[in-house]
mmCIF file of C-alpha atoms in Angstrom:
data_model
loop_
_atom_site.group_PDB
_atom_site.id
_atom_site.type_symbol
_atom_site.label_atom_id
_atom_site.label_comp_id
_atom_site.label_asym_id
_atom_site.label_seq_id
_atom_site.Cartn_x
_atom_site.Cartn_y
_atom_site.Cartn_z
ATOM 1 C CA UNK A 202 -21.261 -2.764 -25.422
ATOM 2 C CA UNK A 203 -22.767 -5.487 -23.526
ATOM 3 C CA UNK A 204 -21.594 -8.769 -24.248
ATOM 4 C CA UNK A 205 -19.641 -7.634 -26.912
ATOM 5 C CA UNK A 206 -22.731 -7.470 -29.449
ATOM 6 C CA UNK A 207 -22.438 -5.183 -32.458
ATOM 7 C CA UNK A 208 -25.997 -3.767 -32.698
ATOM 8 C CA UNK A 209 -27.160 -2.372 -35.907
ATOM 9 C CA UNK A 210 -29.671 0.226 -36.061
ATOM 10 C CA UNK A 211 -31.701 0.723 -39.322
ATOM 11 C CA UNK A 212 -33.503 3.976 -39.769
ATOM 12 C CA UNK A 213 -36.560 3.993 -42.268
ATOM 13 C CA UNK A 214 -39.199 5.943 -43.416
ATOM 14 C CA UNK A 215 -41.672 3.477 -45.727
ATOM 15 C CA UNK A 216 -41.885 0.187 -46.821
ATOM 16 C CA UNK A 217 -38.202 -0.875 -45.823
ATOM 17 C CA UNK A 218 -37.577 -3.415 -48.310
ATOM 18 C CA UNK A 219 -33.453 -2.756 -47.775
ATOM 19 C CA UNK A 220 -34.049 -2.978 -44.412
ATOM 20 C CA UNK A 221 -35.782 -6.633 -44.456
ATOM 21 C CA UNK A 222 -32.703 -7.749 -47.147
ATOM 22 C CA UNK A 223 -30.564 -6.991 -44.255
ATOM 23 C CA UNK A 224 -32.472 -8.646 -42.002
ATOM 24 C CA UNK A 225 -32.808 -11.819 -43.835
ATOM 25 C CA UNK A 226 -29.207 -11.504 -44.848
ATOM 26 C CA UNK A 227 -28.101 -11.379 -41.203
ATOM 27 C CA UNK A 228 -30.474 -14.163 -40.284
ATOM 28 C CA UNK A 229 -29.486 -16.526 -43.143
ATOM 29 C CA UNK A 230 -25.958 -15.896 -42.478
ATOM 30 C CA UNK A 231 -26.120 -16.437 -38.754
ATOM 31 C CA UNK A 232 -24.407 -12.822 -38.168
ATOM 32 C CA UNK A 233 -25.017 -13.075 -34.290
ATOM 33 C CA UNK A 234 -23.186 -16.245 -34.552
ATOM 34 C CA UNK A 235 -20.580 -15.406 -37.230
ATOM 35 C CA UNK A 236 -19.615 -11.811 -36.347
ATOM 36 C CA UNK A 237 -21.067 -10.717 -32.710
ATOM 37 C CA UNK A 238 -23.755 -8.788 -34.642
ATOM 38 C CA UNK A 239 -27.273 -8.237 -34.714
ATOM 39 C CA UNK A 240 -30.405 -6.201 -36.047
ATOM 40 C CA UNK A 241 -31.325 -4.518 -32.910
ATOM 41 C CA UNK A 242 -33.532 -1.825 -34.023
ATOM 42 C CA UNK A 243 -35.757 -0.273 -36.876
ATOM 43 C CA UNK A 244 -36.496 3.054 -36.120
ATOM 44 C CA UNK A 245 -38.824 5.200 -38.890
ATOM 45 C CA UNK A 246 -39.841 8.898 -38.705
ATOM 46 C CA UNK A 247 -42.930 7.772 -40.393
ATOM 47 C CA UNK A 248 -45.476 6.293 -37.884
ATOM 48 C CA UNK A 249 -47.207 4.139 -40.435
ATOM 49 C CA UNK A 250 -43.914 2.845 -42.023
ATOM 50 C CA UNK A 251 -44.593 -0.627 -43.699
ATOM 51 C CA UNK A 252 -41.191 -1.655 -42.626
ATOM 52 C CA UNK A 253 -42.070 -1.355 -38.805
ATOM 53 C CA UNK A 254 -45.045 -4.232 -39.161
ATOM 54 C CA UNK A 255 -41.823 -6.136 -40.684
ATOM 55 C CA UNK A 256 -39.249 -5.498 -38.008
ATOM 56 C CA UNK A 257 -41.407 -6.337 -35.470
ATOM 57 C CA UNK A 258 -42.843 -9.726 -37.230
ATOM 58 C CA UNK A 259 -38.781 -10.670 -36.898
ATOM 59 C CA UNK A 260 -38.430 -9.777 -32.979
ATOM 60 C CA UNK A 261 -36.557 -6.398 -33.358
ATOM 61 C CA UNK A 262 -37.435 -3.053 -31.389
ATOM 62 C CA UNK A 263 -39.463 -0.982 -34.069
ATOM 63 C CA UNK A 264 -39.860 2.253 -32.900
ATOM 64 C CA UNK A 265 -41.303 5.599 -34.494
ATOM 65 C CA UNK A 266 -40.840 8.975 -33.949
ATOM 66 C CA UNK A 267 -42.907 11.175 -35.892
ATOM 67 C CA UNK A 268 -40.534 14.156 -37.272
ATOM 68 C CA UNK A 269 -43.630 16.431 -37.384
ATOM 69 C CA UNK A 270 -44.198 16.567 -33.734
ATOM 70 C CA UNK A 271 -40.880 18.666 -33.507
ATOM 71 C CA UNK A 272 -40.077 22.054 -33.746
ATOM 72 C CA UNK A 273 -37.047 22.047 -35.414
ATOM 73 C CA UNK A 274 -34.669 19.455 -37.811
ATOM 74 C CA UNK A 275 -32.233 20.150 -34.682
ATOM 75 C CA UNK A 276 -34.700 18.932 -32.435
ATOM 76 C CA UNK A 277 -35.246 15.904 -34.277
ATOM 77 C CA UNK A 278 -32.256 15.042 -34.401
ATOM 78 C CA UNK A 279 -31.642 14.839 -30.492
ATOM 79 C CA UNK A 280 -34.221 13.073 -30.264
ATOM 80 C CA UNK A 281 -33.712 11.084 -32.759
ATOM 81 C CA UNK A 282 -30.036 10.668 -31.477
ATOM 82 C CA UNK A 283 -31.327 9.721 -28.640
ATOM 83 C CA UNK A 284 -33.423 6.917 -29.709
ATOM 84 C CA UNK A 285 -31.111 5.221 -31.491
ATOM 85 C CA UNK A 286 -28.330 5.073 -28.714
ATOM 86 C CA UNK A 287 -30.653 3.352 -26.231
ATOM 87 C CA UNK A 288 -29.600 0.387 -28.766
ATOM 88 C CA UNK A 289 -26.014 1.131 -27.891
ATOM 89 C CA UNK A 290 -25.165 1.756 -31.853
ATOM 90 C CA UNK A 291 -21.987 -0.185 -33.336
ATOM 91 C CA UNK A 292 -23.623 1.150 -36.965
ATOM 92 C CA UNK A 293 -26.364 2.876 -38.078
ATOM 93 C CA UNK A 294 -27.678 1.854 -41.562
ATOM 94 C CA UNK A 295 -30.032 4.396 -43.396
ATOM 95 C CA UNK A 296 -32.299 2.187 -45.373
ATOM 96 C CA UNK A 297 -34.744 4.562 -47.205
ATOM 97 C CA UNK A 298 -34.576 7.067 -44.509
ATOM 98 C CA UNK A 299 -35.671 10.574 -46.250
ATOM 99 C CA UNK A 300 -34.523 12.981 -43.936
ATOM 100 C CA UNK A 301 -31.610 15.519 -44.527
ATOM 101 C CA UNK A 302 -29.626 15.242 -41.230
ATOM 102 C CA UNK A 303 -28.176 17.714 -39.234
ATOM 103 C CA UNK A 304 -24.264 18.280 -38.807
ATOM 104 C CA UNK A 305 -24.478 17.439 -35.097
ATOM 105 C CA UNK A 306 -26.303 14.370 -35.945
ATOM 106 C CA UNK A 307 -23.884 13.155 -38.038
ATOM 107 C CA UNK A 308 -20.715 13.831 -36.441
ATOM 108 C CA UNK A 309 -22.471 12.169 -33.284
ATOM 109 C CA UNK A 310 -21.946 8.736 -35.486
ATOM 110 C CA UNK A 311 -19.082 9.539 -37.451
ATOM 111 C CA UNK A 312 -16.955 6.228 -39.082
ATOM 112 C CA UNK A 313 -20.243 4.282 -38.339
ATOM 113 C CA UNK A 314 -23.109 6.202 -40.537
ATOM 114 C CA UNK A 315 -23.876 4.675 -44.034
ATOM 115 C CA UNK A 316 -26.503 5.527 -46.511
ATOM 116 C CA UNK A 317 -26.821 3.826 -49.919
ATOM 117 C CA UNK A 318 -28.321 6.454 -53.025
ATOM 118 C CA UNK A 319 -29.443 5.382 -55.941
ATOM 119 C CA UNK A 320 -26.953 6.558 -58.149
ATOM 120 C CA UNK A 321 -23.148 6.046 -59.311
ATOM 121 C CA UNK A 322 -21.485 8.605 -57.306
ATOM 122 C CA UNK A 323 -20.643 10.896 -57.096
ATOM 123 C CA UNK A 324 -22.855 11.505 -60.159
ATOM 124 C CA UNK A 325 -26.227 12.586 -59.428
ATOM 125 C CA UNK A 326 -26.368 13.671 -55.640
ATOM 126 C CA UNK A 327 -29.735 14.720 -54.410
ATOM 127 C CA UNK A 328 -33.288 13.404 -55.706
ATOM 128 C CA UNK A 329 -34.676 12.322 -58.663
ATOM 129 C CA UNK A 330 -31.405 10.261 -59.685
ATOM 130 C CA UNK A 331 -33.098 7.592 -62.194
ATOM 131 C CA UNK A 332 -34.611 10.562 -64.391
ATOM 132 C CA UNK A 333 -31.741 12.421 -64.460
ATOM 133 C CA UNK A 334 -29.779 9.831 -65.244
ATOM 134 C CA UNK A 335 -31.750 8.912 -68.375
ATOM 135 C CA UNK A 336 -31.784 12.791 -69.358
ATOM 136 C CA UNK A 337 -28.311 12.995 -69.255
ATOM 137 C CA UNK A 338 -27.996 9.961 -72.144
ATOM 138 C CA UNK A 339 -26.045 7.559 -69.559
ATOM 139 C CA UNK A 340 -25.535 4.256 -70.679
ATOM 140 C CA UNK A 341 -25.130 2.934 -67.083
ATOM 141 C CA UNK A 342 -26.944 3.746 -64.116
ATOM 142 C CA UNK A 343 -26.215 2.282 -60.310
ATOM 143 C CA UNK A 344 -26.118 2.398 -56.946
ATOM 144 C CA UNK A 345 -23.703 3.165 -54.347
ATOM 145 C CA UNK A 346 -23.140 2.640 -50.702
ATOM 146 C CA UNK A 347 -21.246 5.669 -48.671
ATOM 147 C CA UNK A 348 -20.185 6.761 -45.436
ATOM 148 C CA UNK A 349 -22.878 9.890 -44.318
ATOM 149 C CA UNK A 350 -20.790 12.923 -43.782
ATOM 150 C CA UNK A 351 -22.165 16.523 -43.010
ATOM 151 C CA UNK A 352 -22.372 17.128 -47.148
ATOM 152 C CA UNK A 353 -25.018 15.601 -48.800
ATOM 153 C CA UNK A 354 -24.073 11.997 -50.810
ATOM 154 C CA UNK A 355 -20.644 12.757 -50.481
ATOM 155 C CA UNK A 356 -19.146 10.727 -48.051
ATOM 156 C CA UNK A 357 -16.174 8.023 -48.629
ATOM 157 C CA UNK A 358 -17.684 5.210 -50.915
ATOM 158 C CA UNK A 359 -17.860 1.977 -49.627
ATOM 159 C CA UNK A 360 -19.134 -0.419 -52.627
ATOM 160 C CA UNK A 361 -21.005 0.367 -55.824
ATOM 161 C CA UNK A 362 -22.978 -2.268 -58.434
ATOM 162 C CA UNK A 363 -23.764 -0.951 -62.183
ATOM 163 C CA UNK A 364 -26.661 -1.430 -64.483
ATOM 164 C CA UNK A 365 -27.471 -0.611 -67.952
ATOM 165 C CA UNK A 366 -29.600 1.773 -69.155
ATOM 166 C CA UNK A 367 -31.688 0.324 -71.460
ATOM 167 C CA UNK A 368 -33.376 1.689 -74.750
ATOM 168 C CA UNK A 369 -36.768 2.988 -73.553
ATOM 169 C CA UNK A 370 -36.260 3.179 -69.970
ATOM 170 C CA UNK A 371 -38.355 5.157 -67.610
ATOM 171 C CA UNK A 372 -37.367 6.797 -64.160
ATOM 172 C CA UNK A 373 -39.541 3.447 -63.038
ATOM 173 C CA UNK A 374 -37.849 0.767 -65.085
ATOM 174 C CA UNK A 375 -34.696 1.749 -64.302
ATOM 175 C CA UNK A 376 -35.827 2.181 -60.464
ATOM 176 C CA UNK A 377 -36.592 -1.369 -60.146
ATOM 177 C CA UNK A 378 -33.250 -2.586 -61.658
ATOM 178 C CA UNK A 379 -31.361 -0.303 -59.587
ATOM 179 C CA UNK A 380 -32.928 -1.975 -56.607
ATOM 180 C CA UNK A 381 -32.539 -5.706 -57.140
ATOM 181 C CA UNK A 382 -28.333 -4.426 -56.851
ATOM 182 C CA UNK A 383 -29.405 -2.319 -53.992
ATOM 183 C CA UNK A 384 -30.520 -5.638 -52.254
ATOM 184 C CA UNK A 385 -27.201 -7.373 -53.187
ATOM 185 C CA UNK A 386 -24.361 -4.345 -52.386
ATOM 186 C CA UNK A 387 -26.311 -3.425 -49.366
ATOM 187 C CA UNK A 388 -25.863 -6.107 -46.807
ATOM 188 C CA UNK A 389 -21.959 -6.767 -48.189
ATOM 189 C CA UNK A 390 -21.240 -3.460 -47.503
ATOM 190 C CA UNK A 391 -22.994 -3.938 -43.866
ATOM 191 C CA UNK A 392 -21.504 -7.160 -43.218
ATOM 192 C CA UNK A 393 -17.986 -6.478 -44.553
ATOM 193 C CA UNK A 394 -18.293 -3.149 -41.487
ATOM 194 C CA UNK A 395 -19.411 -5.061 -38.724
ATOM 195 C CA UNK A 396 -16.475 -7.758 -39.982
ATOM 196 C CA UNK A 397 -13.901 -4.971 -39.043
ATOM 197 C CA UNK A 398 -15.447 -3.651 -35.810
#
């Protein structure tokens, strides 16, 4: 990689508010300094992503390519591969990126593909995780950060933070709970990565 700089790339698909925690995480902890590593890209398959106007407002390549201009999810996926290794990858993050991936895709980065879903897994795979959660009568909810393999929110677990359910909760309330530990798990689990690269 040239000079030895661990480049993350972030993929997105709306307001990117993980994304930006990174961001500012990496920034406030001097991560280029610290640990050879940097935000290098924000890539969205949303055109009109909010979290573009961010990543450019903080100097990093935003770039978006529109998933309905392809054929095919394979197709995507090239390009989408593609994309992302013209930042010469050491990780790609998925912040918010809602897009099943392909097998090829994902073996392309394997060892340096995370996700983080809304849920403890491997309880509640899939959408809708906050409602189902509160159907099911769980007294604690969460998040977790993984490794993306080929099966959906499966992949090795790499940190996890837990919150209550509380008396009354909706699918929202417990949303917004969830995501206060998704901005606190989320760039440990990055950092403690690009640590061991």
């Amino acid at each position: 990689m040239k000079n030895n700089v661990k480049n993350i790339v972030i993929l997105i698909s709306g307001g990117g508010s993980n994304m930006a925690t990174i961001v500012r995480t990496a920034q406030q902890e001097r991560w280029e300094q610290g640990y050879g590593a940097r935000v290098a890209a924000v890539i969205s398959n949303k055109p009109d992503a909010a979290g573009l106007v961010f990543a450019r407002e903080q100097g990093i390549a935003a770039e978006a390519l529109d998933h309905k201009a392809f054929a095919s999810r394979e197709a995507f996926d090239t390009e989408l591969a593609a994309t992302i290794d013209r930042h010469q990858p050491a990780l790609v993050v998925l912040a918010g990126f809602m897009r099943i991936l392909t097998p090829g895709f994902v073996a392309h980065y394997a060892g340096r593909l995370i996700n983080i879903h809304p849920s403890l897994l491997p309880a509640f795979t899939g959408l809708h995780t906050h409602q189902r959660a509160i159907d099911a009568g769980c007294k604690f909810a969460g998040v977790t950060v993984h490794q993306v393999t080929a099966e959906l929110d499966v992949g090795p677990i790499l940190d996890q933070a837990v919150v209550p359910v509380l008396p009354g909760d909706t699918a929202e309330t417990l949303a917004a709970r969830v995501l206060t530990q998704e901005h606190v798990i989320y760039p440990r689990a990055v950092r403690t990565l690009i640590q061991a690269l």
